[in-house]
Amino acid sequence: MSKRFLISGGGTGGHIFPALSIANALRRRMPDCEILYVGAEGRMEMERVPAAGYDIIGLPVAGFDRKRLWRNIPVLFKLWKSLRLARKTVSDFRPDCAIGVGGYASGPTLKAAQKAGVPTLLQEQNSYAGVTNKLLAAKADAICCAYEGMERFFPERAIVMTGNPVRADLLRCQLTPAEAKKALGFDPEKPLLLVVGGSLGARTVNEAIAAALPAIAEAGAQVMWQTGKLYLNEFAPVAATCGGIKASAFIADMATAYRAADLVVSRAGAGTISELQLLGKPAILIPSPNVAEDHQRKNAEALVKEGAAVMILDADAKAQLGPTVTALLSDADRRHKLGENAAKMALADADEKIVDKILEICK
């Protein structure tokens, strides 16, 4: 009889990409297994998961407004509805294991699975645990982590160091950096800066790059700039004012983009950091201040401590990004050392290690 797996979580690419990597690894290992995804209505996973070939159910769950408490009455009603639907989903699907990757939907779903006696595995991407995973941790059978010291948040008996799953295609690129630049329409002889602000884009990163473009162009560098779809119309005209700058809402071929890049500027989401580590890429990290528990800054600090990245705080980005980028682009030795130290922190084959643990707790 084929095994059934329930996977839940999402909201951003940082949750969805690891979830899909785990799903793909399960399917590779057990082609006949059944996988059902539970997401949050109106969030990114409701499009991305079906596009990846998996069935999905959406819960009406929403996040709490911690600043304006009076707005949480409808949120509580949505949570009650979500708990009911999660219980019905667990009862109907009868999973052998439920996997939570963080995000709104994973709370009700994993709670329902735990109450039904289903083995549960949590995947925590960040160095500072999310609220949902902390609430679910006591009854979890395994908690897969990417950073040391997670016993601050979770029972030590359940912690497994696996690293974060990343998109498999990123590791398959066989092009040389010069070939990758040429494939993307850039001059293979000139340095290339890759700018990514996360799956939704980031205003501060975009504004800081816009301010830094004259200095970057004067240094003879090129820029591949992912603005996010919310910001393309605003920043594409800025990019057009300098030669060698290409702005787009989304970069479809990240494998080639990473291979081409001499330096990366990015937010400090856990998924992006895992990619930078596995690919050994030097990076300037600008942590988002708009995330729970300021966890992106803690992610970035974990790399800075090992000499594996440079961090610029969000408030300082406009003033500091230009000088920092130009200094690093002119210092190949420092870039090499940053990339080397990042690679030392990498934990490879995380998806396979997580599947090993899933099958172990299923028994």
Coordinates of C-alpha atoms in Angstrom, one line a residue:
M1 CA 0.0 0.0 0.0
S2 CA 1.4 3.4 -1.0
K3 CA 2.3 5.9 1.7
R4 CA 0.5 9.2 2.1
F5 CA 2.1 12.4 3.1
L6 CA 0.5 15.7 4.1
I7 CA 2.7 18.8 3.6
S8 CA 1.7 22.2 4.9
G9 CA 3.0 25.7 5.1
G10 CA 3.8 28.6 2.8
G11 CA 3.2 32.3 2.4
T12 CA 6.6 33.1 0.8
G13 CA 9.0 31.3 -1.5
G14 CA 11.2 30.7 1.6
H15 CA 8.6 28.2 2.9
I16 CA 7.3 26.9 -0.5
F17 CA 10.6 26.0 -2.2
P18 CA 11.7 23.7 0.7
A19 CA 8.3 22.2 0.9
L20 CA 8.3 21.4 -2.9
S21 CA 11.9 20.0 -2.6
I22 CA 10.7 17.6 0.1
A23 CA 7.7 16.6 -2.0
N24 CA 9.9 16.0 -5.0
A25 CA 12.4 13.9 -2.9
L26 CA 9.5 11.8 -1.5
R27 CA 8.2 11.2 -5.1
R28 CA 11.7 10.3 -6.3
R29 CA 12.1 7.8 -3.5
M30 CA 8.5 6.4 -3.7
P31 CA 6.9 7.2 -7.1
D32 CA 3.6 5.7 -6.0
C33 CA 3.2 7.8 -2.8
E34 CA 0.3 10.2 -2.4
I35 CA 1.1 13.8 -1.5
L36 CA -1.5 16.4 -0.4
Y37 CA -0.5 20.0 0.2
V38 CA -2.4 22.3 2.6
G39 CA -1.8 26.0 2.1
A40 CA -3.5 29.3 3.0
E41 CA -6.1 30.8 0.7
G42 CA -4.9 33.7 -1.3
R43 CA -1.2 33.0 -0.7
M44 CA 1.5 32.2 -3.1
E45 CA 1.4 28.5 -2.6
M46 CA -2.1 28.3 -4.1
E47 CA -0.5 28.9 -7.5
R48 CA 3.0 27.5 -7.1
V49 CA 2.1 24.1 -5.7
P50 CA -0.4 23.1 -8.5
A51 CA 2.1 24.3 -11.1
A52 CA 4.6 21.9 -9.6
G53 CA 2.1 19.0 -10.0
Y54 CA 0.7 18.6 -6.5
D55 CA -2.9 18.8 -5.2
I56 CA -3.6 21.5 -2.7
I57 CA -6.3 22.5 -0.2
G58 CA -6.5 26.1 1.0
L59 CA -7.4 27.0 4.6
P60 CA -8.9 30.5 5.3
V61 CA -6.3 31.1 8.0
A62 CA -4.7 34.5 8.3
G63 CA -1.9 36.0 10.5
F64 CA -2.5 37.9 13.8
D65 CA -2.2 41.7 13.8
R66 CA 0.1 42.2 16.8
K67 CA -0.2 46.0 16.7
R68 CA -3.9 46.5 16.2
L69 CA -5.5 43.8 18.4
W70 CA -9.1 44.8 17.6
R71 CA -8.6 43.6 14.0
N72 CA -8.1 40.0 15.2
I73 CA -11.8 39.1 15.7
P74 CA -12.2 38.0 12.1
V75 CA -8.8 36.3 12.3
L76 CA -10.0 34.1 15.2
F77 CA -13.1 33.1 13.2
K78 CA -10.8 32.1 10.3
L79 CA -8.6 30.2 12.6
W80 CA -11.6 28.2 14.0
K81 CA -12.8 27.4 10.4
S82 CA -9.2 26.4 9.5
L83 CA -8.9 24.0 12.5
R84 CA -12.2 22.4 11.5
L85 CA -11.1 22.0 7.8
A86 CA -7.7 20.7 8.9
R87 CA -9.3 18.1 11.1
K88 CA -11.5 16.9 8.2
T89 CA -8.5 16.9 5.8
V90 CA -6.5 14.7 8.2
S91 CA -9.4 12.4 8.8
D92 CA -10.2 12.0 5.1
F93 CA -6.7 11.8 3.7
R94 CA -5.3 9.6 6.6
P95 CA -1.6 10.5 6.1
D96 CA 1.3 8.3 7.3
C97 CA 3.2 11.5 8.2
A98 CA 2.5 15.2 8.3
I99 CA 5.3 17.7 7.4
G100 CA 5.2 21.3 8.4
V101 CA 7.5 24.0 6.9
G102 CA 6.2 27.0 8.7
G103 CA 3.7 29.7 7.7
Y104 CA 0.0 30.3 8.5
A105 CA -1.5 27.0 7.3
S106 CA 1.0 24.6 9.0
G107 CA -0.3 25.5 12.5
P108 CA -3.9 24.2 12.2
T109 CA -2.8 21.3 9.9
L110 CA 0.0 19.9 12.1
K111 CA -2.0 20.5 15.2
A112 CA -4.8 18.4 13.7
A113 CA -2.4 15.7 12.7
Q114 CA -0.8 15.6 16.2
K115 CA -4.2 15.2 17.8
A116 CA -5.0 12.4 15.4
G117 CA -1.8 10.6 16.4
V118 CA -0.1 11.1 13.0
P119 CA 3.7 11.3 13.2
T120 CA 4.8 14.9 12.5
L121 CA 8.0 16.4 11.2
L122 CA 8.8 20.1 11.3
Q123 CA 11.3 21.8 9.0
E124 CA 12.7 25.0 10.4
Q125 CA 14.6 27.1 7.9
N126 CA 15.8 29.9 10.1
S127 CA 18.4 30.4 12.9
Y128 CA 15.6 31.9 15.0
A129 CA 12.6 29.6 15.1
G130 CA 9.2 30.7 13.8
V131 CA 6.2 31.1 16.2
T132 CA 4.2 28.2 14.5
N133 CA 7.1 25.7 14.8
K134 CA 7.8 26.7 18.4
L135 CA 4.1 26.0 19.2
L136 CA 4.1 22.6 17.5
A137 CA 7.6 21.5 18.7
A138 CA 6.6 19.7 21.9
K139 CA 4.6 17.0 20.2
A140 CA 6.7 16.8 17.0
D141 CA 8.6 13.5 16.3
A142 CA 11.4 15.3 14.4
I143 CA 12.5 18.9 13.8
C144 CA 14.9 19.3 10.9
C145 CA 17.1 22.4 11.3
A146 CA 19.8 24.3 9.3
Y147 CA 21.6 26.0 12.2
E148 CA 23.4 25.0 15.4
G149 CA 21.9 26.0 18.8
M150 CA 18.3 25.3 18.0
E151 CA 17.8 23.6 21.4
R152 CA 17.0 27.2 22.6
F153 CA 13.6 26.7 20.9
F154 CA 13.0 23.0 20.5
P155 CA 13.3 19.7 22.5
E156 CA 16.8 18.4 21.9
R157 CA 15.6 14.9 21.4
A158 CA 13.7 15.9 18.2
I159 CA 16.4 18.1 16.5
V160 CA 18.1 16.7 13.4
M161 CA 20.7 18.8 11.5
T162 CA 19.8 18.5 7.8
G163 CA 20.2 21.9 6.3
N164 CA 17.6 23.6 4.1
P165 CA 16.4 21.9 0.9
V166 CA 17.1 24.0 -2.2
R167 CA 15.9 23.9 -5.8
A168 CA 17.8 21.0 -7.4
D169 CA 18.3 22.7 -10.7
L170 CA 20.6 25.3 -9.0
L171 CA 23.2 22.6 -8.4
R172 CA 23.0 21.1 -11.9
C173 CA 24.3 24.1 -13.9
Q174 CA 27.5 23.1 -15.9
L175 CA 28.2 26.5 -17.5
T176 CA 31.4 28.4 -16.7
P177 CA 30.8 31.9 -15.2
A178 CA 31.8 33.5 -18.6
E179 CA 29.4 31.2 -20.5
A180 CA 26.6 32.0 -18.0
K181 CA 27.1 35.7 -18.5
K182 CA 27.0 35.3 -22.2
A183 CA 23.9 33.2 -22.0
L184 CA 22.2 36.0 -20.0
G185 CA 23.3 38.7 -22.5
F186 CA 26.1 40.2 -20.4
D187 CA 29.7 40.9 -21.3
P188 CA 31.7 37.8 -20.1
E189 CA 34.7 40.0 -19.4
K190 CA 33.1 42.4 -16.9
P191 CA 32.0 41.6 -13.3
L192 CA 28.3 41.0 -12.7
L193 CA 26.3 41.9 -9.6
L194 CA 23.2 39.8 -9.0
V195 CA 20.4 41.6 -7.0
V196 CA 17.5 39.6 -5.5
G197 CA 15.0 40.9 -3.0
G198 CA 13.2 37.7 -2.2
S199 CA 10.2 36.2 -4.0
L200 CA 8.0 39.3 -3.4
G201 CA 10.7 41.9 -4.0
A202 CA 12.0 44.4 -1.5
R203 CA 11.6 48.2 -1.6
T204 CA 14.7 49.0 0.4
V205 CA 17.0 46.8 -1.7
N206 CA 15.6 48.3 -4.9
E207 CA 16.0 51.9 -3.6
A208 CA 19.5 51.2 -2.4
I209 CA 20.6 49.6 -5.8
A210 CA 19.0 52.6 -7.6
A211 CA 21.1 55.0 -5.5
A212 CA 24.2 52.9 -6.1
L213 CA 23.9 52.4 -9.9
P214 CA 26.0 55.3 -10.9
A215 CA 28.9 54.2 -8.8
I216 CA 28.5 50.5 -9.9
A217 CA 28.4 51.5 -13.6
E218 CA 31.4 53.8 -13.1
A219 CA 33.3 50.8 -11.7
G220 CA 32.7 49.0 -14.9
A221 CA 30.3 46.4 -13.5
Q222 CA 27.0 45.0 -14.8
V223 CA 23.9 44.3 -12.8
M224 CA 21.2 41.6 -13.1
W225 CA 18.4 43.1 -11.0
Q226 CA 15.3 41.2 -9.8
T227 CA 12.9 43.9 -8.6
G228 CA 9.9 41.8 -7.8
K229 CA 6.7 42.4 -9.8
L230 CA 5.4 45.1 -7.4
Y231 CA 8.4 47.3 -8.2
L232 CA 9.3 46.7 -11.8
N233 CA 7.4 49.7 -13.3
E234 CA 9.0 52.0 -10.8
F235 CA 12.6 50.8 -11.2
A236 CA 12.9 49.6 -14.8
P237 CA 13.3 53.3 -16.0
V238 CA 16.1 53.8 -13.5
A239 CA 17.9 50.7 -14.8
A240 CA 17.6 52.0 -18.4
T241 CA 19.7 55.1 -17.5
C242 CA 22.9 53.0 -17.2
G243 CA 24.4 50.6 -19.6
G244 CA 24.9 46.9 -18.6
I245 CA 21.9 46.9 -16.2
K246 CA 19.0 44.5 -16.7
A247 CA 15.9 44.7 -14.5
S248 CA 13.2 42.1 -14.4
A249 CA 10.3 41.3 -12.1
F250 CA 11.4 37.7 -11.7
I251 CA 14.5 35.6 -12.7
A252 CA 13.3 32.3 -14.1
D253 CA 16.7 30.7 -14.5
M254 CA 18.4 31.3 -11.2
A255 CA 20.9 28.5 -11.8
T256 CA 22.5 30.5 -14.6
A257 CA 22.1 33.8 -12.8
Y258 CA 24.0 32.4 -9.7
R259 CA 26.7 30.9 -11.9
A260 CA 27.2 34.2 -13.7
A261 CA 27.3 36.4 -10.6
D262 CA 30.6 37.6 -9.1
L263 CA 28.7 39.0 -6.1
V264 CA 25.2 38.7 -4.8
V265 CA 23.1 41.4 -3.0
S266 CA 20.1 39.9 -1.3
R267 CA 17.7 39.7 1.7
A268 CA 18.7 37.2 4.3
G269 CA 15.9 34.7 4.0
A270 CA 16.9 31.2 5.0
G271 CA 16.3 29.7 1.6
T272 CA 18.5 32.2 -0.2
I273 CA 21.3 31.8 2.4
S274 CA 21.2 28.0 1.9
E275 CA 21.6 28.5 -1.8
L276 CA 24.5 30.9 -1.4
Q277 CA 26.2 28.4 0.9
L278 CA 25.8 25.5 -1.4
L279 CA 27.0 27.5 -4.4
G280 CA 29.8 29.2 -2.4
K281 CA 28.7 32.7 -3.5
P282 CA 30.0 35.9 -1.9
A283 CA 27.1 38.0 -0.8
I284 CA 26.0 41.3 0.8
L285 CA 23.0 40.6 3.0
I286 CA 20.4 43.2 3.8
P287 CA 18.1 41.6 6.4
S288 CA 14.4 42.5 6.2
P289 CA 13.2 44.3 9.4
N290 CA 9.6 43.3 8.6
V291 CA 9.8 39.7 9.6
A292 CA 8.8 37.9 12.8
E293 CA 11.4 38.1 15.6
D294 CA 13.9 39.9 13.3
H295 CA 15.0 36.4 12.2
Q296 CA 16.6 37.6 8.9
R297 CA 19.2 39.6 10.9
K298 CA 20.0 36.6 13.0
N299 CA 20.4 34.5 9.8
A300 CA 22.8 37.0 8.4
E301 CA 24.7 37.4 11.7
A302 CA 25.3 33.6 11.7
L303 CA 27.2 34.0 8.4
V304 CA 29.0 37.2 9.3
K305 CA 30.4 35.5 12.4
E306 CA 32.0 32.9 10.1
G307 CA 33.4 35.5 7.6
A308 CA 30.9 34.1 5.1
A309 CA 29.0 37.3 4.1
V310 CA 28.8 41.0 4.6
M311 CA 25.8 42.5 6.3
I312 CA 24.3 45.9 5.9
L313 CA 21.3 46.8 8.0
D314 CA 18.1 47.9 6.2
A315 CA 18.3 51.5 7.6
D316 CA 21.9 51.9 6.3
A317 CA 21.4 50.3 2.9
K318 CA 21.0 53.4 0.8
A319 CA 24.1 55.0 2.2
Q320 CA 26.3 52.0 2.4
L321 CA 25.4 49.6 -0.4
G322 CA 27.2 51.5 -3.3
P323 CA 30.6 51.8 -1.5
T324 CA 30.4 48.2 -0.2
V325 CA 29.6 46.8 -3.6
T326 CA 32.3 48.7 -5.5
A327 CA 34.9 47.8 -2.8
L328 CA 34.1 44.1 -3.1
L329 CA 33.9 44.1 -6.9
S330 CA 37.5 45.4 -6.9
D331 CA 38.7 42.9 -4.3
A332 CA 38.7 39.4 -5.9
D333 CA 40.6 37.9 -2.9
R334 CA 38.0 39.0 -0.4
R335 CA 35.1 37.8 -2.6
H336 CA 36.9 34.4 -2.9
K337 CA 37.3 34.1 0.9
L338 CA 33.6 35.0 1.5
G339 CA 32.5 32.4 -1.0
E340 CA 34.9 29.8 0.5
N341 CA 33.7 30.4 4.0
A342 CA 30.0 30.3 2.9
A343 CA 30.6 26.9 1.2
K344 CA 32.1 25.5 4.5
M345 CA 28.8 26.2 6.2
A346 CA 26.7 24.3 3.5
L347 CA 24.8 21.2 4.4
A348 CA 24.2 19.2 1.2
D349 CA 21.4 16.8 0.3
A350 CA 19.0 18.2 2.9
D351 CA 15.9 17.0 1.0
E352 CA 17.2 13.4 1.1
K353 CA 18.1 13.6 4.8
I354 CA 14.7 14.9 5.6
V355 CA 13.0 12.0 3.6
D356 CA 15.2 9.6 5.6
K357 CA 13.8 11.0 8.8
I358 CA 10.2 11.0 7.5
L359 CA 10.5 7.3 6.7
E360 CA 12.1 6.6 10.1
I361 CA 9.3 8.2 12.0
C362 CA 6.6 6.6 9.8
K363 CA 7.8 3.2 11.1

